[in-house]
Coordinates of C-alpha atoms and ligand atoms in Angstrom, one line a residue:
M1 CA -53.6 9.1 -178.3
M2 CA -52.4 11.6 -175.6
I3 CA -48.9 9.5 -175.7
N4 CA -48.9 11.1 -179.4
S5 CA -48.6 15.0 -178.3
I6 CA -46.0 14.8 -175.2
Y7 CA -43.3 15.4 -177.6
T8 CA -43.3 16.7 -181.2
H9 CA -41.1 14.4 -182.5
K10 CA -41.5 10.8 -182.4
E11 CA -37.4 10.1 -182.7
I12 CA -37.0 10.7 -179.3
F13 CA -38.4 7.4 -177.5
L14 CA -34.9 6.0 -178.6
R15 CA -33.4 8.7 -176.4
E16 CA -35.8 7.6 -173.8
I17 CA -35.6 3.7 -173.9
I18 CA -31.5 4.0 -174.1
S19 CA -31.7 6.0 -171.0
N20 CA -33.8 3.8 -169.4
A21 CA -31.5 1.3 -170.1
S22 CA -28.3 3.4 -169.0
D23 CA -30.0 4.1 -165.6
A24 CA -30.4 0.1 -165.0
I25 CA -26.9 -0.2 -166.2
D26 CA -26.0 2.3 -163.2
K27 CA -27.8 1.1 -161.2
L28 CA -26.1 -2.4 -161.5
C29 CA -22.6 -0.9 -161.4
Y30 CA -23.1 1.1 -158.0
V31 CA -24.2 -2.3 -156.7
A32 CA -21.3 -3.9 -158.0
L33 CA -19.0 -1.7 -155.8
T34 CA -19.7 -2.9 -152.7
D35 CA -21.1 -6.4 -153.7
D36 CA -18.4 -8.9 -155.5
K37 CA -21.0 -11.6 -156.4
V38 CA -21.8 -8.9 -159.5
G39 CA -18.8 -10.5 -161.1
M40 CA -19.1 -7.7 -163.9
N41 CA -16.4 -4.6 -164.9
R42 CA -17.6 -1.5 -165.9
S43 CA -16.1 -2.2 -169.3
D44 CA -18.9 -5.4 -169.3
F45 CA -21.6 -3.5 -169.1
A46 CA -23.0 -2.1 -173.1
I47 CA -26.8 -1.8 -174.7
T48 CA -27.4 -3.0 -177.7
V49 CA -29.9 -1.8 -180.4
S50 CA -31.2 -4.4 -182.8
V51 CA -33.5 -4.9 -185.8
D52 CA -35.8 -7.7 -186.4
K53 CA -37.2 -6.0 -190.0
E54 CA -39.1 -8.9 -191.2
N55 CA -41.6 -9.2 -188.0
R56 CA -41.3 -5.4 -187.6
T57 CA -39.6 -5.1 -184.2
L58 CA -36.7 -3.0 -182.8
T59 CA -35.0 -3.7 -179.2
V60 CA -32.9 -1.9 -176.8
S61 CA -31.5 -4.9 -174.8
D62 CA -29.3 -3.4 -171.6
N63 CA -27.1 -5.9 -168.9
G64 CA -28.8 -3.7 -165.8
I65 CA -29.9 -4.3 -162.8
G66 CA -33.7 -5.1 -164.1
M67 CA -36.9 -5.7 -162.9
S68 CA -38.6 -7.6 -160.3
R69 CA -42.5 -8.8 -161.0
E70 CA -43.3 -5.8 -158.6
E71 CA -41.3 -3.4 -160.4
L72 CA -42.4 -4.2 -163.8
E73 CA -45.7 -3.7 -162.1
N74 CA -45.4 -0.3 -160.3
N75 CA -43.1 1.4 -163.1
L76 CA -44.4 0.5 -166.1
G77 CA -47.7 -0.4 -164.7
V78 CA -49.1 2.8 -163.6
I79 CA -49.1 4.6 -166.4
A80 CA -51.3 2.2 -168.5
S81 CA -53.4 1.3 -165.4
S82 CA -56.3 3.3 -165.0
G83 CA -55.5 6.7 -162.0
S84 CA -53.1 8.2 -164.0
Y85 CA -54.2 7.2 -167.4
K86 CA -57.6 9.0 -166.4
F87 CA -55.3 12.0 -165.6
R88 CA -54.2 12.8 -168.8
Q89 CA -56.7 12.0 -170.4
E90 CA -58.3 14.9 -168.5
T91 CA -55.5 17.1 -169.0
E92 CA -55.6 16.2 -172.8
E93 CA -58.3 18.9 -172.8
K94 CA -56.4 21.5 -171.6
D95 CA -53.8 23.8 -173.2
K96 CA -51.1 21.2 -175.1
K97 CA -47.9 22.7 -174.2
D98 CA -49.0 22.9 -170.2
A99 CA -50.6 19.5 -170.0
D100 CA -47.1 18.5 -171.6
I101 CA -45.1 19.9 -169.3
D102 CA -47.3 18.8 -166.5
I103 CA -47.4 14.9 -167.5
I104 CA -43.4 14.8 -168.2
G105 CA -42.8 16.1 -164.5
Q106 CA -45.3 14.0 -162.9
F107 CA -45.3 11.0 -164.2
G108 CA -42.0 10.6 -166.2
V109 CA -43.5 9.3 -169.5
G110 CA -40.1 8.2 -170.6
F111 CA -41.1 4.6 -171.3
Y112 CA -44.4 5.0 -173.0
S113 CA -43.1 7.4 -175.6
A114 CA -42.1 4.3 -177.2
F115 CA -45.8 3.8 -178.0
M116 CA -45.6 7.0 -180.1
V117 CA -44.0 4.5 -183.1
A118 CA -44.9 0.9 -181.6
D119 CA -48.0 -0.6 -181.6
S120 CA -47.3 -3.3 -178.8
I121 CA -43.9 -3.7 -176.3
T122 CA -42.8 -6.1 -174.7
V123 CA -40.2 -6.0 -171.7
R124 CA -38.4 -9.3 -171.0
T125 CA -36.4 -8.9 -167.8
K126 CA -34.6 -10.0 -164.9
K127 CA -33.9 -8.7 -161.7
Y128 CA -30.0 -9.0 -160.4
G129 CA -30.0 -11.8 -157.5
S130 CA -33.2 -13.1 -158.8
E131 CA -34.1 -16.1 -160.6
Q132 CA -37.1 -16.2 -162.0
A133 CA -37.5 -13.5 -165.2
Y134 CA -40.6 -11.6 -166.2
E135 CA -42.5 -10.5 -169.1
W136 CA -44.3 -7.9 -169.3
Q137 CA -46.8 -6.9 -172.5
S138 CA -48.7 -3.9 -173.7
S139 CA -50.9 -2.6 -176.0
G140 CA -51.1 1.1 -174.5
A141 CA -54.2 2.0 -173.1
D142 CA -55.4 -1.2 -172.7
G143 CA -52.8 -2.5 -170.4
Y144 CA -50.7 -4.9 -169.4
T145 CA -50.2 -8.5 -169.2
I146 CA -47.3 -10.0 -166.6
T147 CA -46.0 -13.4 -167.0
E148 CA -43.4 -15.5 -166.2
C149 CA -40.7 -16.0 -168.8
D150 CA -36.9 -17.7 -169.5
K151 CA -34.5 -15.3 -169.7
E152 CA -31.3 -16.3 -169.2
A153 CA -29.5 -13.2 -168.2
V154 CA -29.8 -10.4 -165.7
G155 CA -30.9 -7.7 -167.7
T156 CA -34.0 -6.2 -169.5
D157 CA -35.0 -6.4 -173.2
V158 CA -37.5 -3.9 -174.4
I159 CA -39.2 -5.0 -177.7
M160 CA -41.0 -2.2 -179.7
H161 CA -43.0 -3.7 -182.3
I162 CA -43.1 -0.4 -184.8
K163 CA -46.6 0.5 -186.0
P164 CA -47.4 0.2 -189.7
D165 CA -46.9 3.2 -192.1
T166 CA -49.3 5.9 -192.5
D167 CA -49.6 8.3 -195.1
E168 CA -48.1 10.9 -192.8
E169 CA -45.6 8.4 -190.7
K170 CA -43.1 6.5 -192.4
Y171 CA -42.7 4.1 -189.2
S172 CA -40.6 2.0 -190.8
E173 CA -37.3 4.1 -191.0
Y174 CA -37.2 3.1 -187.1
L175 CA -36.1 0.1 -188.0
E176 CA -33.1 0.9 -190.8
S177 CA -30.0 1.3 -188.8
Y178 CA -28.6 4.1 -190.6
R179 CA -31.5 6.1 -189.2
L180 CA -31.2 4.2 -185.4
H181 CA -27.5 5.2 -185.9
A182 CA -28.4 8.9 -186.9
L183 CA -30.7 8.9 -183.4
V184 CA -28.4 7.5 -181.6
K185 CA -25.5 10.1 -182.3
K186 CA -28.1 13.1 -181.9
Y187 CA -29.5 12.2 -178.8
S188 CA -27.4 9.4 -176.7
D189 CA -23.4 10.3 -177.6
Y190 CA -23.0 10.8 -174.3
I191 CA -24.5 7.6 -172.8
R192 CA -21.1 6.3 -170.4
Y193 CA -21.8 2.9 -172.0
P194 CA -21.4 1.8 -175.1
I195 CA -24.5 1.8 -177.2
R196 CA -23.9 -1.2 -179.9
M197 CA -25.5 -2.0 -183.0
L198 CA -25.4 -3.9 -186.1
L199 CA -23.8 -1.6 -188.9
P200 CA -23.0 -2.6 -192.8
E201 CA -19.7 -2.0 -193.5
Q202 CA -17.7 -2.0 -196.8
K203 CA -14.8 -5.0 -196.4
V204 CA -12.3 -6.3 -199.4
K205 CA -13.9 -9.9 -200.1
E206 CA -11.7 -12.4 -199.6
G207 CA -9.4 -14.4 -201.2
S208 CA -10.4 -11.5 -204.2
D209 CA -7.2 -10.2 -206.1
P210 CA -5.4 -7.3 -203.9
E211 CA -4.7 -5.8 -207.7
K212 CA -8.7 -5.6 -208.4
P213 CA -10.2 -5.7 -205.2
E214 CA -13.7 -6.9 -205.0
Y215 CA -15.6 -5.2 -202.5
E216 CA -18.9 -6.9 -200.1
T217 CA -21.2 -5.4 -197.6
V218 CA -21.1 -6.9 -194.1
E219 CA -22.8 -5.9 -191.3
E220 CA -20.4 -5.7 -187.9
M221 CA -21.1 -5.5 -184.1
K222 CA -20.1 -1.5 -183.4
T223 CA -20.0 1.1 -180.8
V224 CA -21.8 4.0 -182.0
N225 CA -22.0 6.8 -179.2
S226 CA -18.9 8.3 -178.1
M227 CA -19.4 8.1 -174.5
V228 CA -17.0 10.7 -172.5
P229 CA -19.1 12.7 -171.0
L230 CA -19.3 16.6 -171.8
W231 CA -17.8 18.0 -168.0
Q232 CA -14.8 15.4 -168.4
R233 CA -14.3 17.0 -171.7
K234 CA -12.0 20.8 -172.1
K235 CA -14.2 23.7 -172.6
S236 CA -12.6 24.3 -175.7
D237 CA -13.1 21.1 -177.1
V238 CA -16.8 21.2 -176.8
T239 CA -19.3 23.6 -178.8
E240 CA -22.3 25.4 -177.5
E241 CA -24.7 23.4 -179.2
E242 CA -23.4 20.4 -177.3
Y243 CA -23.7 21.8 -173.9
N244 CA -27.4 23.3 -175.2
K245 CA -27.9 19.2 -176.0
F246 CA -26.7 18.2 -173.0
Y247 CA -28.5 20.8 -170.7
S248 CA -32.3 20.0 -172.4
E249 CA -31.0 15.8 -171.8
L250 CA -30.6 17.1 -168.1
T251 CA -33.3 19.1 -167.2
H252 CA -36.0 18.1 -169.8
E253 CA -36.3 21.9 -170.7
F254 CA -36.7 23.0 -174.0
D255 CA -35.0 26.6 -174.1
K256 CA -31.2 26.6 -174.1
P257 CA -29.8 27.6 -171.0
Q258 CA -28.5 30.9 -169.7
R259 CA -25.4 30.8 -168.7
T260 CA -23.0 28.0 -168.8
I261 CA -20.1 27.2 -166.3
T262 CA -17.5 24.8 -166.1
V263 CA -15.3 24.3 -163.3
S264 CA -12.5 21.9 -163.1
A265 CA -10.9 21.4 -159.0
E266 CA -7.8 20.0 -158.4
G267 CA -6.1 19.8 -154.7
S268 CA -7.8 19.1 -151.4
V269 CA -11.1 17.8 -153.6
T270 CA -10.7 16.8 -157.5
Y271 CA -13.9 17.3 -159.5
K272 CA -14.8 18.8 -162.6
A273 CA -18.4 20.3 -162.3
L274 CA -20.7 21.7 -165.3
L275 CA -23.8 24.0 -164.0
F276 CA -26.0 26.0 -165.9
V277 CA -28.5 29.1 -165.2
P278 CA -31.8 28.4 -166.5
S279 CA -33.3 30.7 -169.4
S280 CA -36.6 30.4 -167.9
R281 CA -38.3 29.9 -164.6
P282 CA -39.4 25.7 -164.1
F283 CA -43.3 26.3 -164.0
N284 CA -43.0 24.6 -160.4
F285 CA -40.2 26.3 -159.1
Y286 CA -42.0 28.2 -156.2
T287 CA -43.7 24.3 -155.4
E288 CA -42.9 21.6 -153.6
G289 CA -42.1 19.4 -156.7
Y290 CA -39.4 21.8 -157.8
E291 CA -36.1 19.9 -156.3
K292 CA -33.4 21.7 -156.2
G293 CA -29.8 19.6 -156.2
L294 CA -26.8 19.0 -158.8
Q295 CA -25.9 15.5 -160.3
L296 CA -23.2 13.9 -158.2
Y297 CA -21.0 11.3 -160.1
S298 CA -18.0 9.4 -158.8
A299 CA -15.6 8.9 -161.7
G300 CA -18.6 8.4 -164.1
V301 CA -21.0 6.2 -162.0
L302 CA -24.1 8.2 -161.0
I303 CA -24.7 7.8 -157.3
M304 CA -27.1 10.8 -156.5
D305 CA -29.4 12.5 -158.8
K306 CA -30.2 15.6 -156.9
C307 CA -27.7 16.2 -154.3
D308 CA -28.8 19.4 -152.9
S309 CA -25.9 19.5 -150.0
L310 CA -23.7 21.0 -153.2
L311 CA -25.9 23.9 -153.9
P312 CA -26.9 26.4 -151.0
D313 CA -31.0 27.1 -150.9
Y314 CA -30.8 30.4 -152.7
L315 CA -29.1 29.0 -155.7
R316 CA -31.3 26.3 -156.2
F317 CA -32.7 27.6 -159.7
V318 CA -28.6 25.8 -161.1
R319 CA -28.7 22.7 -162.5
G320 CA -25.8 20.3 -163.8
V321 CA -23.5 17.5 -162.6
V322 CA -20.6 17.4 -160.6
D323 CA -18.5 14.4 -160.9
S324 CA -15.4 13.3 -158.3
P325 CA -13.1 10.5 -158.3
D326 CA -12.4 11.0 -154.3
L327 CA -15.8 10.4 -153.0
S328 CA -16.0 7.3 -151.1
L329 CA -18.5 5.6 -152.7
N330 CA -19.5 2.7 -150.8
I331 CA -21.3 4.7 -147.9
S332 CA -24.3 5.1 -147.7
R333 CA -26.4 7.7 -149.8
E334 CA -27.8 9.5 -146.6
L335 CA -24.3 9.8 -144.9
L336 CA -23.2 11.2 -147.9
Q337 CA -25.2 14.3 -147.4
H338 CA -22.6 14.9 -144.6
D339 CA -19.5 14.3 -146.3
R340 CA -16.9 16.4 -145.6
Q341 CA -15.8 16.4 -149.3
L342 CA -19.6 17.6 -150.8
K343 CA -19.3 20.4 -148.4
V344 CA -15.7 21.7 -149.8
I345 CA -17.6 21.4 -153.4
G346 CA -20.4 23.6 -152.5
Q347 CA -18.4 25.9 -151.3
N348 CA -16.5 26.2 -154.3
L349 CA -19.4 25.7 -156.3
E350 CA -21.1 28.7 -154.9
K351 CA -18.5 30.3 -155.3
K352 CA -17.9 30.4 -159.4
V353 CA -21.2 30.8 -159.4
R354 CA -21.0 34.1 -157.9
A355 CA -18.0 34.8 -159.3
D356 CA -19.6 33.9 -163.1
L357 CA -23.3 36.0 -162.4
E358 CA -21.0 38.8 -161.5
K359 CA -19.3 38.6 -164.9
F360 CA -22.3 38.6 -166.2
L361 CA -23.9 41.8 -165.0
K362 CA -20.9 43.1 -166.2
E363 CA -20.7 41.9 -169.6
D364 CA -23.9 41.6 -171.0
R365 CA -26.6 43.9 -169.2
E366 CA -29.2 42.9 -171.0
D367 CA -29.3 39.2 -170.4
Y368 CA -28.7 39.6 -166.9
E369 CA -31.5 41.7 -166.5
K370 CA -33.9 39.0 -168.0
F371 CA -31.9 36.3 -165.5
Y372 CA -32.8 39.1 -162.5
E373 CA -36.5 38.6 -163.2
N374 CA -36.3 34.9 -163.0
F375 CA -34.4 34.4 -160.2
G376 CA -33.7 38.0 -159.1
R377 CA -35.6 37.1 -156.0
Q378 CA -33.1 34.4 -154.9
I379 CA -30.4 36.5 -154.8
G380 CA -32.7 38.6 -151.8
Y381 CA -32.9 35.0 -150.3
G382 CA -29.5 34.9 -150.4
I383 CA -29.0 38.2 -148.6
V384 CA -31.6 37.1 -146.2
S385 CA -31.2 34.3 -144.7
D386 CA -27.7 32.2 -146.3
G387 CA -25.8 35.1 -144.7
G388 CA -24.5 36.4 -148.3
K389 CA -24.6 40.4 -147.5
D390 CA -21.7 41.4 -148.7
S391 CA -20.9 38.7 -151.4
L392 CA -24.7 39.2 -152.8
K393 CA -25.3 42.6 -152.6
D394 CA -23.5 44.1 -155.8
L395 CA -26.0 41.6 -157.7
M396 CA -28.9 42.9 -156.4
M397 CA -30.9 45.5 -159.0
F398 CA -33.6 47.8 -158.6
Y399 CA -35.8 49.8 -160.9
S400 CA -35.0 53.6 -160.9
S401 CA -37.4 57.0 -160.6
T402 CA -35.2 58.8 -162.5
Q403 CA -33.1 56.3 -165.1
K404 CA -36.4 54.2 -165.3
K405 CA -34.8 51.1 -165.7
L406 CA -33.3 48.5 -163.2
T407 CA -30.2 49.6 -161.4
T408 CA -27.7 48.5 -158.9
L409 CA -26.7 50.2 -155.7
K410 CA -23.3 50.9 -156.7
E411 CA -24.7 52.7 -159.2
Y412 CA -27.1 54.5 -157.3
V413 CA -24.6 55.0 -154.8
E414 CA -22.4 57.2 -158.3
R415 CA -25.4 59.2 -159.0
M416 CA -26.2 60.5 -155.4
K417 CA -26.0 63.9 -154.8
E418 CA -23.1 65.8 -153.3
D419 CA -25.7 66.6 -150.3
Q420 CA -28.1 63.5 -150.1
K421 CA -27.2 61.3 -147.1
C422 CA -29.8 58.2 -147.6
I423 CA -30.4 55.5 -150.1
Y424 CA -34.1 56.4 -150.6
Y425 CA -36.5 53.4 -151.5
A426 CA -40.4 53.1 -151.7
A427 CA -42.3 49.6 -151.9
G428 CA -45.5 48.4 -153.7
E429 CA -46.9 46.2 -155.6
S430 CA -46.0 47.6 -159.0
I431 CA -43.7 50.6 -160.5
A432 CA -46.9 52.3 -161.5
A433 CA -48.3 52.1 -157.8
V434 CA -44.8 53.0 -156.7
D435 CA -44.8 56.2 -158.8
K436 CA -48.4 57.4 -157.6
L437 CA -47.7 57.6 -154.0
P438 CA -47.9 61.0 -153.1
Q439 CA -44.8 60.4 -150.9
T440 CA -43.1 60.3 -154.0
E441 CA -43.8 64.0 -154.6
L442 CA -41.2 66.2 -152.7
L443 CA -38.5 63.4 -153.9
K444 CA -39.7 64.3 -157.5
D445 CA -39.7 67.7 -157.5
K446 CA -36.2 67.6 -155.4
D447 CA -34.8 65.2 -158.1
Y448 CA -33.6 62.7 -156.0
E449 CA -33.7 58.9 -157.2
V450 CA -35.7 56.9 -155.8
L451 CA -35.9 52.9 -155.7
Y452 CA -39.0 51.2 -156.8
L453 CA -39.3 47.8 -154.5
T454 CA -41.6 45.7 -156.3
G455 CA -40.6 42.2 -155.4
E456 CA -42.0 40.9 -152.6
T457 CA -39.0 40.3 -150.1
D458 CA -37.2 43.4 -151.9
E459 CA -37.3 45.5 -148.3
F460 CA -36.0 42.4 -146.4
V461 CA -33.0 42.3 -148.4
L462 CA -32.9 46.0 -147.6
Q463 CA -33.5 45.8 -144.1
A464 CA -30.5 43.0 -143.8
L465 CA -28.3 45.0 -145.3
M466 CA -28.9 47.9 -143.4
N467 CA -27.0 50.3 -145.6
Y468 CA -24.3 50.6 -148.5
D469 CA -21.4 52.4 -149.1
E470 CA -22.1 53.4 -145.2
K471 CA -24.9 55.0 -147.0
P472 CA -28.2 53.8 -145.3
F473 CA -31.6 53.2 -146.6
R474 CA -34.4 55.1 -145.9
S475 CA -37.7 54.5 -147.1
I476 CA -39.8 57.6 -148.3
V477 CA -43.0 56.4 -146.8
D478 CA -41.3 56.1 -143.1
G479 CA -41.0 59.1 -140.7
D480 CA -37.8 61.8 -141.2
L481 CA -36.6 62.1 -144.8
E482 CA -33.2 63.9 -143.5
L483 CA -33.8 66.1 -146.6
G484 CA -32.4 68.8 -144.9
G485 CA -33.3 72.8 -145.2
E486 CA -36.5 72.2 -144.9
D487 CA -38.6 75.0 -142.0
E488 CA -40.2 71.7 -140.7
Q489 CA -42.2 73.6 -137.9
K490 CA -43.7 76.3 -140.1
G491 CA -47.7 75.8 -140.1
D492 CA -47.1 73.2 -137.5
S493 CA -48.9 75.2 -134.4
E494 CA -50.9 76.6 -136.4
S495 CA -52.5 73.4 -137.2
A496 CA -52.2 71.9 -133.9
E497 CA -55.8 71.9 -133.0
L498 CA -57.0 70.5 -136.3
M499 CA -54.1 67.5 -135.6
Q500 CA -55.7 66.5 -132.2
F501 CA -59.0 66.7 -133.6
V502 CA -57.8 64.1 -136.3
K503 CA -56.4 62.2 -133.9
E504 CA -59.3 62.2 -131.4
T505 CA -62.0 61.1 -134.6
L506 CA -59.7 58.3 -136.0
G507 CA -59.0 56.8 -132.4
D508 CA -56.9 53.7 -132.2
K509 CA -57.2 53.9 -135.8
I510 CA -53.6 56.0 -136.2
K511 CA -51.0 56.7 -134.0
E512 CA -50.5 60.3 -134.8
A513 CA -51.7 63.1 -137.3
K514 CA -49.0 65.4 -138.2
V515 CA -48.8 68.1 -140.7
S516 CA -46.8 66.5 -143.6
H517 CA -44.0 68.3 -145.4
R518 CA -43.5 66.3 -148.1
L519 CA -47.1 66.2 -149.7
K520 CA -47.5 68.7 -152.9
T521 CA -50.8 68.2 -154.8
H522 CA -52.5 65.1 -152.6
P523 CA -54.5 66.0 -149.2
V524 CA -53.2 63.1 -147.2
C525 CA -51.0 60.3 -146.8
L526 CA -50.0 57.8 -144.9
T527 CA -46.5 56.8 -143.1
A528 CA -45.6 53.7 -141.6
G529 CA -44.3 54.5 -137.8
E530 CA -40.8 52.2 -136.1
G531 CA -41.0 48.8 -136.3
F532 CA -42.8 47.2 -139.7
S533 CA -43.5 48.8 -143.1
F534 CA -47.2 48.5 -145.2
E535 CA -45.2 46.1 -147.7
M536 CA -44.2 43.7 -144.6
E537 CA -47.6 44.1 -143.2
K538 CA -49.2 42.9 -146.8
Y539 CA -46.7 40.4 -147.2
F540 CA -47.4 38.6 -143.4
K541 CA -51.3 38.6 -144.9
N542 CA -50.8 35.4 -146.5
F543 CA -49.3 33.4 -143.4
Q544 CA -50.9 32.0 -140.3
M545 CA -49.1 34.1 -137.5
P546 CA -49.6 34.1 -133.8
E547 CA -50.2 37.5 -133.8
P548 CA -51.1 39.3 -136.9
I549 CA -48.4 41.7 -138.3
K550 CA -49.7 45.8 -138.5
A551 CA -47.7 48.8 -139.1
E552 CA -48.1 51.5 -137.2
R553 CA -50.1 54.4 -139.3
I554 CA -49.2 58.2 -139.0
L555 CA -51.4 60.5 -140.7
E556 CA -49.8 63.0 -142.7
L557 CA -52.2 66.0 -143.9
N558 CA -51.1 68.5 -146.6
V559 CA -52.5 71.5 -145.0
E560 CA -52.2 73.7 -148.0
H561 CA -54.5 71.5 -150.0
P562 CA -58.5 72.8 -150.4
A563 CA -59.7 69.3 -148.8
V564 CA -58.0 69.5 -145.6
K565 CA -58.8 73.3 -145.3
A566 CA -62.8 72.8 -146.1
M567 CA -62.0 70.5 -143.3
A568 CA -60.3 73.1 -140.8
A569 CA -63.2 75.5 -142.0
A570 CA -65.9 72.8 -140.8
M571 CA -64.6 72.1 -137.4
A572 CA -65.7 75.7 -136.2
T573 CA -69.1 75.7 -137.5
D574 CA -69.9 71.7 -137.8
R575 CA -68.0 68.9 -136.1
D576 CA -69.9 65.9 -137.2
K577 CA -69.4 67.3 -140.7
A578 CA -65.3 67.7 -140.1
A579 CA -65.7 64.5 -138.0
L580 CA -66.7 62.9 -141.5
Y581 CA -64.4 64.3 -143.4
A582 CA -61.6 62.9 -141.6
K583 CA -62.9 59.5 -141.5
I584 CA -63.2 60.0 -146.0
L585 CA -59.4 61.4 -145.6
Y586 CA -57.8 58.4 -143.8
D587 CA -60.1 56.1 -145.7
Q588 CA -58.3 57.6 -149.1
A589 CA -55.1 57.3 -147.6
N590 CA -55.5 53.8 -147.0
L591 CA -56.2 53.3 -150.5
I592 CA -53.5 55.1 -152.1
A593 CA -51.5 53.0 -149.7
G594 CA -52.6 49.9 -151.5
L595 CA -54.5 48.8 -148.3
P596 CA -57.7 47.5 -147.9
L597 CA -60.5 49.5 -146.1
E598 CA -61.7 48.5 -142.9
D599 CA -65.3 49.0 -143.7
P600 CA -65.9 49.6 -147.6
S601 CA -69.1 49.8 -147.5
A602 CA -69.0 52.5 -144.7
Y603 CA -66.4 54.2 -146.9
T604 CA -69.2 54.5 -149.6
D605 CA -71.9 55.5 -147.4
M606 CA -69.6 58.4 -146.7
V607 CA -68.9 59.7 -149.8
A608 CA -72.6 59.5 -151.3
Q609 CA -73.6 61.2 -147.8
L610 CA -71.5 64.1 -149.1
M611 CA -73.0 63.9 -152.2
Q612 CA -76.4 65.0 -151.4
Ligands
ADP1 P1 -38.1 7.7 -165.7 O1 -37.3 6.9 -166.4 O2 -38.8 9.0 -166.0 O3 -38.7 7.2 -164.7 P2 -40.0 6.0 -167.5 O4 -41.1 5.8 -167.7 O5 -39.2 6.0 -168.5 O6 -40.0 6.8 -166.2 O7 -39.1 4.4 -166.9 C1 -40.2 3.9 -165.2 C2 -39.4 3.3 -164.7 O8 -39.3 2.2 -165.5 C3 -38.0 3.4 -164.9 O9 -37.5 4.8 -163.8 C4 -36.9 2.3 -163.5 O10 -37.1 2.0 -162.4 C5 -37.8 1.0 -164.5 N1 -37.4 1.0 -165.8 C6 -37.7 1.1 -167.3 N2 -36.7 0.2 -168.3 C7 -36.1 0.1 -167.7 C8 -35.3 -0.9 -168.3 N3 -34.4 -1.1 -168.8 N4 -34.0 -1.2 -166.8 C9 -34.8 -1.4 -165.9 N5 -35.7 -0.5 -164.9 C10 -36.5 0.5 -166.2

């Protein structure tokens, strides 16, 4: 069954069931803050784990909010009912790992993981404020039944009927208290409510001789988890392993976080925060399915699972929790969004994350580059849309033509030649594609460093920054490179007639044809006029724009190149042939710039014509 493949470790089912119980208590705690009728204090809440070996049942009970009949139907019925179950069966065929992640993400199979160890599950539950209790019963795939039942206290009992042992799996271990104890410690130690269970205890037998005491084993109800949330403890008291474990519970990611950031603030707003930078990009990061936000607690009570006003958009990859005793709890969650205190916390957190990334870059370059691969684009967004020009520019990285690796703007400027006025860059789909651009030839020749922009939004970032350290950015594909020392006019007048011919032949396709001073071995290249660049044109192709975004095309010709010389010669003898050459050269310039041909079949016809 699909359920078995979802997690490699069957044992995590207990964590899932306990975490549901804890969530249910959170919810009732929240109600209790504003509703005196609940009549319970925080200390009254608990989760109990108990076993009945004879009947092979393991029960997790909570005195949380409980479920109504509709909620049982909607929350626990959904996966067993046809639609989603069918989906799970279909994904079973696909790559197992992918399917697993998908399902956890979409349906939250937490509760269903109990079917890995139980052949049937009974849920007895009474919702807070309701008179009637209900019993949900299911053996997994075959669906479920819901009936009325008697239950005195508000809350939920999840009764799992443990499977018989097989040769491979000793399911009976989930009926052993030492094993359950270990599992609670391992996975659920920070659950904020006591998790209680009967544990064997060696005791001195009553009435036995104090000189020669006799011992007996009695069962005692004990709290097994340590409860104190990780973020309330001093960083020096917490091991890296504990942080990692907490991270995977919070995010359901299987790897370790790349950065763990702890914040403890006192002053206008008092709060503690524990933030993580993931070491991989979530599979749904660029989809609507990904929700940004931090868990928000008020003095240990969860009030919002994904509070998005705590993070600016560009930091949407940051995960973690914020806990503040100052937050006013009895306002609605919508209002909370605009709470002034949240704004203050959010601004502080942004600063903390930024400072940590700066430290990261300085101290651990290699790993920072990995981070940059995952989330570098977000830093760019921060510059373009979140007004983070000054604060984020030093976190950007680009591939350098001379260093052959990622570099920062600061490093680039430090390496600039004495007479160099601009920071040169070229945008394209990949490093290899940019490297082959004809326009890079001259700069390579002169040994100037060029930044290769391969990220979709990199060019927008440089546009927003305008300059770095007062050095303007200059695309090598654009007009004047300000290299100086060039005799720009030489040869231009001799070729004026040829340029005019090319412009007339190509008409509106180009703004201008001109003699190139940057080409060495290539016959032609396209440069963009003022306004949009070619990369922007390509980028905006993906969107429905009211008017298509088009870059101005300037065709540069290398008059020293044999192909261009041949065109010039043909112009005197056979103007049709010369026109054919001009069109072919123009198409070639498009191809090498990575732009689509307007009419590919016309191009192949022209080349074929030449070959005949
Ligand atoms: P998830 O917890 O990821 O939402 P689950 O399958 O574990 O998914 O649980 C589905 C839903 O069933 C929960 O969101 C919750 O509303 C409800 N639920 C599960 N266990 C309990 C419980 N002990 N008390 C109240 N509600 C519960």
